[in-house]
Amino acid sequence: MTFLSKLLATLAASIASATMLLASAATAHELRLGLITPPNHIWTKAAEDFGADLAEATDGAHTVTVFPAQQLGSEAEMMQQLQTGALDMAFLTVAEVSNRVPDFGAFYAPYLANDIGHAGRILQSDLAARMLEDLPAKAGVVGIGYGMAGLRQIVSKGEVQTAADLKGKKLRITPFKPILDFYNLLGAAPTPMPLPAVYDALANGQVNAIDMDAELIWKLKYFEQADTVIVSNHMMFPMVGLVSAKVWKDMSEEDRATITELMKKRLDECIATYIVKDQEWLDEVRGTDTAFIDVGPEFFGDVPAEWDKIWSEQSGVLGEMRDAAAASAE
Ligand code: BEZ
C-alpha cells in the first residue's frame, strides 16, 4: 500500500466513525410529553410508565419528561406545538383531535358504547386504527394508539329527575363540538372549560352542572359540590397517544418501532384499567349522601337521534362507526 492510499484509508475510517457518532447523537433524544390530566391521574401514570420503558429499552438514549396538568398549555396549544415540532409527544383527548379532524367526532355518538368494555372494543376496531392513519396528513401528528377515560356522567347542583331539569343550566363541557351539540340539543347552556378549571367553577357557581367521568367525580370530589349524580353513560371518552409528525420524520425506523410498541402497550393498559375501575368509582360515589339517578337513552328523548342527524353531515365515518360498534357489541 502506498503512503497515499494508506492516508486515504485512514481518512475514510475517521470520516466513517465521525459519521456514526454524529448519527447516534442525532438520534439520541430527550423527549417531552404533555397532557392536561393531574399528576396522579391514570393517563399521567401511563405516560410516565411509557417514559421509563423507553429509557430502559434504549439504555437511556431516549428519555421522556412528562408535563402534566396543562403545564405546556391547553390541549389546543399542545396540538399546535406538536404540529410545529416544539413538542415531541402528547396524550390528548380525542375531543381535541375531533376539533381538527371532524371524522373523530363519530366516537362521541350518544350511546355508541353499551358499556365500558364495549367502549374498549370499539377503540380496538379496524375502523379506529384506520382513522389514525389520516392524522399525519390532516393534523401533522402521528397517532400511535388509543387510551380512554370512563363513560360520561352528569353531576348537577339541585334536584334532577328529568332532562327538563337541565334546561338552561350552565353545564360545563370539555371544549369540543360533538358535546356542545349534544347539550345544545338538550336545551342546557353548555359552557366549554378545560379540566383543570372545573372544580373551582363548580364550587363557586360559575357553572351549576358538569359533564364528567366517574373517576374524577370520585377522586376530585366533584360530587361534594353537587346534589345529584346522573349516571347516564351517554358517551365514551377516548384519548390518543400522539407524536409530532415533524419529530417522527427524523427518527430511525428502529426508534419508531420501539416507541410504537412501548407507547401502545401503556395505552392498552390504560383502557384495561378503566374497564375494571369505572364501575368501582361509581359505586364509591353511590356510597355517599349525594342523590343518584340511573338513566338510559330515553332520558335524553330524541337528542341522540338529532345528534346523529347533525353528525352524519360532519363526520364521514359515523355510519361505519355505528356498524363497528354493533359488530363488537355482546
Ligand atoms: C374532561 O375534559 O372532562 C377530561 C379530560 C381528560 C381526562 C378526563 C376528563
Tab-separated table of C-alpha atoms and ligand atoms in Angstrom:
chain	number	residue	atom	x	y	z
A	1	MET	CA	0.000	0.000	0.000
A	2	THR	CA	1.395	3.390	-0.956
A	3	PHE	CA	1.586	6.226	1.545
A	4	LEU	CA	-1.239	7.995	-0.318
A	5	SER	CA	-3.590	5.000	-0.262
A	6	LYS	CA	-2.832	4.466	3.482
A	7	LEU	CA	-3.636	8.113	4.147
A	8	LEU	CA	-6.888	7.845	2.170
A	9	ALA	CA	-7.905	4.654	4.031
A	10	THR	CA	-7.216	6.312	7.418
A	11	LEU	CA	-9.216	9.368	6.380
A	12	ALA	CA	-12.139	7.222	5.187
A	13	ALA	CA	-12.165	5.304	8.503
A	14	SER	CA	-12.141	8.551	10.508
A	15	ILE	CA	-14.965	10.001	8.438
A	16	ALA	CA	-16.994	6.800	8.883
A	17	SER	CA	-16.587	6.789	12.661
A	18	ALA	CA	-17.327	10.535	12.902
A	19	THR	CA	-20.469	9.977	10.828
A	20	MET	CA	-21.563	7.149	13.132
A	21	LEU	CA	-21.003	9.330	16.180
A	22	LEU	CA	-22.990	12.174	14.643
A	23	ALA	CA	-25.779	9.795	13.642
A	24	SER	CA	-26.124	8.411	17.162
A	25	ALA	CA	-26.036	11.941	18.606
A	26	ALA	CA	-28.760	12.980	16.168
A	27	THR	CA	-30.980	10.057	17.155
A	28	ALA	CA	-30.477	10.439	20.931
A	29	HIS	CA	-33.484	12.280	22.265
A	30	GLU	CA	-34.723	13.966	25.375
A	31	LEU	CA	-38.391	13.810	24.508
A	32	ARG	CA	-41.144	15.911	26.077
A	33	LEU	CA	-44.677	14.602	26.527
A	34	GLY	CA	-47.547	16.903	27.534
A	35	LEU	CA	-51.038	16.214	28.825
A	36	ILE	CA	-53.776	18.005	30.785
A	37	THR	CA	-54.533	15.433	33.461
A	38	PRO	CA	-53.278	15.901	37.055
A	39	PRO	CA	-50.082	14.179	38.267
A	40	ASN	CA	-51.812	11.189	39.900
A	41	HIS	CA	-54.236	10.519	37.019
A	42	ILE	CA	-54.170	7.183	35.150
A	43	TRP	CA	-53.227	8.884	31.862
A	44	THR	CA	-50.305	10.662	33.534
A	45	LYS	CA	-49.136	7.409	35.119
A	46	ALA	CA	-49.362	5.675	31.710
A	47	ALA	CA	-47.213	8.444	30.187
A	48	GLU	CA	-44.602	8.121	32.942
A	49	ASP	CA	-44.522	4.327	32.655
A	50	PHE	CA	-44.044	4.640	28.904
A	51	GLY	CA	-41.118	7.032	29.517
A	52	ALA	CA	-39.492	4.604	31.959
A	53	ASP	CA	-39.955	1.720	29.494
A	54	LEU	CA	-38.406	3.731	26.659
A	55	ALA	CA	-35.383	4.793	28.718
A	56	GLU	CA	-34.809	1.174	29.740
A	57	ALA	CA	-35.264	-0.248	26.239
A	58	THR	CA	-32.810	2.276	24.746
A	59	ASP	CA	-30.257	2.187	27.592
A	60	GLY	CA	-31.058	5.812	28.364
A	61	ALA	CA	-30.557	7.065	24.798
A	62	HIS	CA	-34.189	8.233	24.721
A	63	THR	CA	-35.714	9.778	27.814
A	64	VAL	CA	-39.196	11.225	28.263
A	65	THR	CA	-40.084	14.119	30.549
A	66	VAL	CA	-43.802	14.206	31.277
A	67	PHE	CA	-45.556	17.579	31.748
A	68	PRO	CA	-49.000	17.001	33.353
A	69	ALA	CA	-51.776	19.402	34.381
A	70	GLN	CA	-51.607	21.638	31.320
A	71	GLN	CA	-48.072	22.846	32.197
A	72	LEU	CA	-47.329	23.262	28.482
A	73	GLY	CA	-50.684	24.865	27.705
A	74	SER	CA	-54.187	23.788	26.771
A	75	GLU	CA	-54.785	20.788	24.518
A	76	ALA	CA	-55.309	23.162	21.573
A	77	GLU	CA	-51.935	24.774	22.305
A	78	MET	CA	-50.193	21.412	22.687
A	79	MET	CA	-51.672	20.311	19.372
A	80	GLN	CA	-50.109	23.372	17.733
A	81	GLN	CA	-46.773	22.661	19.408
A	82	LEU	CA	-46.893	19.093	18.069
A	83	GLN	CA	-47.559	20.436	14.587
A	84	THR	CA	-44.539	22.754	14.665
A	85	GLY	CA	-42.299	20.165	16.354
A	86	ALA	CA	-41.946	22.327	19.513
A	87	LEU	CA	-43.461	19.419	21.467
A	88	ASP	CA	-42.492	15.791	20.791
A	89	MET	CA	-45.437	13.831	22.179
A	90	ALA	CA	-48.779	14.207	23.916
A	91	PHE	CA	-51.649	12.150	25.277
A	92	LEU	CA	-54.668	14.191	24.185
A	93	THR	CA	-58.397	13.686	24.365
A	94	VAL	CA	-59.855	12.569	21.042
A	95	ALA	CA	-62.144	15.540	21.690
A	96	GLU	CA	-59.267	17.879	20.802
A	97	VAL	CA	-58.385	15.809	17.729
A	98	SER	CA	-62.028	15.991	16.594
A	99	ASN	CA	-61.745	19.795	16.599
A	100	ARG	CA	-59.154	19.400	13.788
A	101	VAL	CA	-60.361	16.212	12.119
A	102	PRO	CA	-64.177	16.073	12.420
A	103	ASP	CA	-64.352	12.371	11.440
A	104	PHE	CA	-63.205	11.657	15.011
A	105	GLY	CA	-66.453	13.211	16.274
A	106	ALA	CA	-68.096	9.859	15.462
A	107	PHE	CA	-66.596	8.397	18.661
A	108	TYR	CA	-68.955	10.663	20.613
A	109	ALA	CA	-72.172	9.376	19.090
A	110	PRO	CA	-74.538	9.148	22.088
A	111	TYR	CA	-74.815	5.582	23.363
A	112	LEU	CA	-72.317	4.285	20.797
A	113	ALA	CA	-70.922	2.048	23.551
A	114	ASN	CA	-73.306	-0.106	25.597
A	115	ASP	CA	-70.855	-0.229	28.491
A	116	ILE	CA	-67.220	0.481	29.307
A	117	GLY	CA	-65.964	-2.883	27.982
A	118	HIS	CA	-67.729	-2.192	24.702
A	119	ALA	CA	-66.038	1.238	24.532
A	120	GLY	CA	-62.682	-0.551	24.793
A	121	ARG	CA	-63.595	-2.921	21.944
A	122	ILE	CA	-64.718	-0.032	19.700
A	123	LEU	CA	-61.280	1.535	20.190
A	124	GLN	CA	-59.659	-1.724	19.125
A	125	SER	CA	-61.719	-1.916	15.898
A	126	ASP	CA	-60.145	-1.798	12.428
A	127	LEU	CA	-62.024	1.439	11.784
A	128	ALA	CA	-60.462	3.128	14.821
A	129	ALA	CA	-56.978	2.003	13.690
A	130	ARG	CA	-57.638	3.193	10.124
A	131	MET	CA	-58.676	6.639	11.343
A	132	LEU	CA	-55.255	7.119	12.956
A	133	GLU	CA	-53.663	6.778	9.511
A	134	ASP	CA	-55.261	10.091	8.448
A	135	LEU	CA	-53.647	12.096	11.227
A	136	PRO	CA	-50.230	12.928	9.712
A	137	ALA	CA	-51.819	14.480	6.600
A	138	LYS	CA	-54.807	16.086	8.332
A	139	ALA	CA	-53.299	17.207	11.634
A	140	GLY	CA	-49.493	16.960	11.423
A	141	VAL	CA	-49.329	14.280	14.132
A	142	VAL	CA	-48.747	10.538	14.209
A	143	GLY	CA	-51.381	8.572	16.145
A	144	ILE	CA	-49.797	5.652	17.974
A	145	GLY	CA	-52.909	4.230	19.634
A	146	TYR	CA	-55.902	4.887	21.837
A	147	GLY	CA	-56.403	5.093	25.559
A	148	MET	CA	-59.596	6.206	27.237
A	149	ALA	CA	-61.275	7.540	30.352
A	150	GLY	CA	-64.592	6.349	31.761
A	151	LEU	CA	-68.035	6.858	30.237
A	152	ARG	CA	-69.585	10.289	30.701
A	153	GLN	CA	-71.958	11.137	33.535
A	154	ILE	CA	-73.610	14.388	34.701
A	155	VAL	CA	-73.163	15.981	38.108
A	156	SER	CA	-75.619	18.744	38.975
A	157	LYS	CA	-76.490	21.166	41.716
A	158	GLY	CA	-80.182	20.911	42.657
A	159	GLU	CA	-82.565	18.010	42.217
A	160	VAL	CA	-82.738	16.445	38.754
A	161	GLN	CA	-85.470	13.973	37.796
A	162	THR	CA	-85.887	14.552	34.085
A	163	ALA	CA	-83.837	16.132	31.303
A	164	ALA	CA	-86.148	19.179	31.569
A	165	ASP	CA	-84.445	19.911	34.913
A	166	LEU	CA	-81.186	20.515	32.995
A	167	LYS	CA	-82.714	23.074	30.628
A	168	GLY	CA	-80.937	26.421	30.833
A	169	LYS	CA	-78.396	25.100	33.346
A	170	LYS	CA	-74.820	26.295	32.873
A	171	LEU	CA	-73.257	22.909	32.335
A	172	ARG	CA	-69.501	22.518	31.992
A	173	ILE	CA	-68.344	20.561	28.940
A	174	THR	CA	-64.915	19.638	27.579
A	175	PRO	CA	-64.247	22.154	24.776
A	176	PHE	CA	-65.273	20.260	21.605
A	177	LYS	CA	-68.129	20.414	19.162
A	178	PRO	CA	-69.831	16.995	19.409
A	179	ILE	CA	-70.610	17.506	23.085
A	180	LEU	CA	-71.544	21.160	22.545
A	181	ASP	CA	-74.138	19.989	20.007
A	182	PHE	CA	-75.409	17.320	22.399
A	183	TYR	CA	-76.149	19.745	25.225
A	184	ASN	CA	-77.465	22.457	22.911
A	185	LEU	CA	-79.963	19.914	21.581
A	186	LEU	CA	-80.908	19.165	25.185
A	187	GLY	CA	-81.568	22.854	25.880
A	188	ALA	CA	-78.864	23.219	28.538
A	189	ALA	CA	-76.359	26.095	28.448
A	190	PRO	CA	-73.124	24.196	27.669
A	191	THR	CA	-70.049	26.007	28.981
A	192	PRO	CA	-66.718	24.833	27.472
A	193	MET	CA	-63.989	24.664	30.101
A	194	PRO	CA	-60.742	22.651	30.325
A	195	LEU	CA	-60.425	20.033	33.055
A	196	PRO	CA	-58.097	21.982	35.425
A	197	ALA	CA	-60.681	24.804	35.758
A	198	VAL	CA	-63.669	22.597	36.628
A	199	TYR	CA	-63.504	22.223	40.401
A	200	ASP	CA	-63.421	25.950	41.170
A	201	ALA	CA	-66.080	26.715	38.570
A	202	LEU	CA	-68.472	24.216	40.160
A	203	ALA	CA	-67.592	25.259	43.705
A	204	ASN	CA	-68.076	28.993	43.068
A	205	GLY	CA	-71.241	28.595	40.999
A	206	GLN	CA	-69.781	29.730	37.659
A	207	VAL	CA	-71.419	26.525	36.384
A	208	ASN	CA	-74.122	24.526	38.124
A	209	ALA	CA	-73.605	21.172	36.428
A	210	ILE	CA	-70.715	19.329	34.773
A	211	ASP	CA	-70.200	16.578	32.213
A	212	MET	CA	-67.571	14.263	33.722
A	213	ASP	CA	-66.389	10.683	34.228
A	214	ALA	CA	-66.733	8.506	37.338
A	215	GLU	CA	-63.018	8.518	38.177
A	216	LEU	CA	-62.833	12.287	38.569
A	217	ILE	CA	-66.313	12.643	40.091
A	218	TRP	CA	-64.950	10.428	42.845
A	219	LYS	CA	-61.265	11.325	43.109
A	220	LEU	CA	-61.573	15.086	42.659
A	221	LYS	CA	-64.688	15.099	44.862
A	222	TYR	CA	-66.921	16.937	42.386
A	223	PHE	CA	-69.886	15.116	43.947
A	224	GLU	CA	-69.341	17.112	47.162
A	225	GLN	CA	-70.182	20.302	45.268
A	226	ALA	CA	-73.443	18.920	43.855
A	227	ASP	CA	-76.787	17.415	44.811
A	228	THR	CA	-77.433	14.875	42.048
A	229	VAL	CA	-75.247	12.460	40.113
A	230	ILE	CA	-76.954	11.323	36.912
A	231	VAL	CA	-75.455	8.008	35.859
A	232	SER	CA	-76.205	8.193	32.160
A	233	ASN	CA	-73.141	6.617	30.489
A	234	HIS	CA	-74.115	8.744	27.495
A	235	MET	CA	-70.741	8.913	25.710
A	236	MET	CA	-67.370	7.250	25.630
A	237	PHE	CA	-64.258	9.392	26.111
A	238	PRO	CA	-61.220	8.220	24.139
A	239	MET	CA	-57.674	9.516	24.398
A	240	VAL	CA	-54.946	9.233	21.772
A	241	GLY	CA	-51.167	8.915	22.103
A	242	LEU	CA	-49.561	11.295	19.587
A	243	VAL	CA	-46.064	12.038	18.286
A	244	SER	CA	-45.241	15.174	16.316
A	245	ALA	CA	-45.033	14.218	12.608
A	246	LYS	CA	-42.039	16.585	12.308
A	247	VAL	CA	-40.178	14.789	15.079
A	248	TRP	CA	-41.243	11.367	13.753
A	249	LYS	CA	-39.840	12.132	10.290
A	250	ASP	CA	-36.306	12.403	11.718
A	251	MET	CA	-36.493	9.217	13.799
A	252	SER	CA	-34.928	5.934	12.667
A	253	GLU	CA	-37.227	3.025	11.762
A	254	GLU	CA	-35.922	1.235	14.839
A	255	ASP	CA	-36.810	4.122	17.176
A	256	ARG	CA	-40.261	4.448	15.626
A	257	ALA	CA	-40.911	0.737	16.150
A	258	THR	CA	-39.731	0.872	19.781
A	259	ILE	CA	-41.846	3.947	20.577
A	260	THR	CA	-44.903	2.443	18.890
A	261	GLU	CA	-44.620	-0.844	20.760
A	262	LEU	CA	-43.960	0.666	24.182
A	263	MET	CA	-46.477	3.518	23.992
A	264	LYS	CA	-49.184	1.206	22.658
A	265	LYS	CA	-48.594	-1.226	25.498
A	266	ARG	CA	-49.232	1.501	28.103
A	267	LEU	CA	-52.261	2.865	26.219
A	268	ASP	CA	-53.795	-0.626	26.061
A	269	GLU	CA	-53.164	-0.988	29.791
A	270	CYS	CA	-54.952	2.336	30.375
A	271	ILE	CA	-58.056	1.008	28.564
A	272	ALA	CA	-57.922	-2.209	30.599
A	273	THR	CA	-57.728	-0.204	33.850
A	274	TYR	CA	-60.865	1.813	33.083
A	275	ILE	CA	-62.761	-1.335	32.129
A	276	VAL	CA	-62.096	-2.697	35.617
A	277	LYS	CA	-62.337	0.525	37.633
A	278	ASP	CA	-65.140	2.627	36.079
A	279	GLN	CA	-67.894	0.775	37.946
A	280	GLU	CA	-65.894	0.740	41.202
A	281	TRP	CA	-65.625	4.553	41.209
A	282	LEU	CA	-69.361	4.884	40.587
A	283	ASP	CA	-70.011	2.523	43.485
A	284	GLU	CA	-67.816	4.711	45.709
A	285	VAL	CA	-69.930	7.766	44.833
A	286	ARG	CA	-73.115	5.733	45.343
A	287	GLY	CA	-71.950	5.148	48.914
A	288	THR	CA	-72.078	8.897	49.690
A	289	ASP	CA	-75.030	11.150	50.583
A	290	THR	CA	-75.305	12.632	47.098
A	291	ALA	CA	-78.518	11.611	45.293
A	292	PHE	CA	-78.118	9.254	42.362
A	293	ILE	CA	-80.338	8.615	39.381
A	294	ASP	CA	-79.643	5.891	36.814
A	295	VAL	CA	-80.892	6.775	33.366
A	296	GLY	CA	-80.623	5.426	29.811
A	297	PRO	CA	-81.056	6.869	26.307
A	298	GLU	CA	-84.784	7.511	26.935
A	299	PHE	CA	-83.829	10.239	29.448
A	300	PHE	CA	-82.500	12.298	26.526
A	301	GLY	CA	-85.612	11.870	24.323
A	302	ASP	CA	-84.864	12.479	20.653
A	303	VAL	CA	-81.499	14.180	21.343
A	304	PRO	CA	-79.367	11.118	20.383
A	305	ALA	CA	-81.210	10.768	17.030
A	306	GLU	CA	-80.974	14.526	16.367
A	307	TRP	CA	-77.272	14.426	17.193
A	308	ASP	CA	-76.774	11.641	14.646
A	309	LYS	CA	-78.507	13.784	12.001
A	310	ILE	CA	-76.064	16.658	12.598
A	311	TRP	CA	-73.008	14.459	12.824
A	312	SER	CA	-73.728	12.274	9.816
A	313	GLU	CA	-73.011	15.506	7.884
A	314	GLN	CA	-69.890	16.412	9.893
A	315	SER	CA	-68.151	13.044	10.213
A	316	GLY	CA	-67.761	10.881	7.129
A	317	VAL	CA	-67.465	7.733	9.248
A	318	LEU	CA	-70.454	7.955	11.603
A	319	GLY	CA	-72.377	5.166	9.814
A	320	GLU	CA	-69.300	2.922	9.766
A	321	MET	CA	-68.697	3.723	13.439
A	322	ARG	CA	-72.230	2.664	14.394
A	323	ASP	CA	-71.644	-0.554	12.351
A	324	ALA	CA	-68.279	-1.192	14.068
A	325	ALA	CA	-69.986	-0.696	17.443
A	326	ALA	CA	-72.809	-3.092	16.521
A	327	ALA	CA	-70.249	-5.678	15.373
A	328	SER	CA	-68.381	-5.517	18.689
A	329	ALA	CA	-71.458	-5.443	20.971
A	330	GLU	CA	-72.047	-8.510	23.132
B	1	BEZ	C1	-62.510	16.229	30.743
B	1	BEZ	O1	-62.329	17.220	29.999
B	1	BEZ	O2	-63.569	16.078	31.349
B	1	BEZ	C2	-61.417	15.203	30.879
B	1	BEZ	C3	-60.219	15.379	30.202
B	1	BEZ	C4	-59.221	14.419	30.325
B	1	BEZ	C5	-59.417	13.301	31.117
B	1	BEZ	C6	-60.626	13.134	31.787
B	1	BEZ	C7	-61.631	14.087	31.669
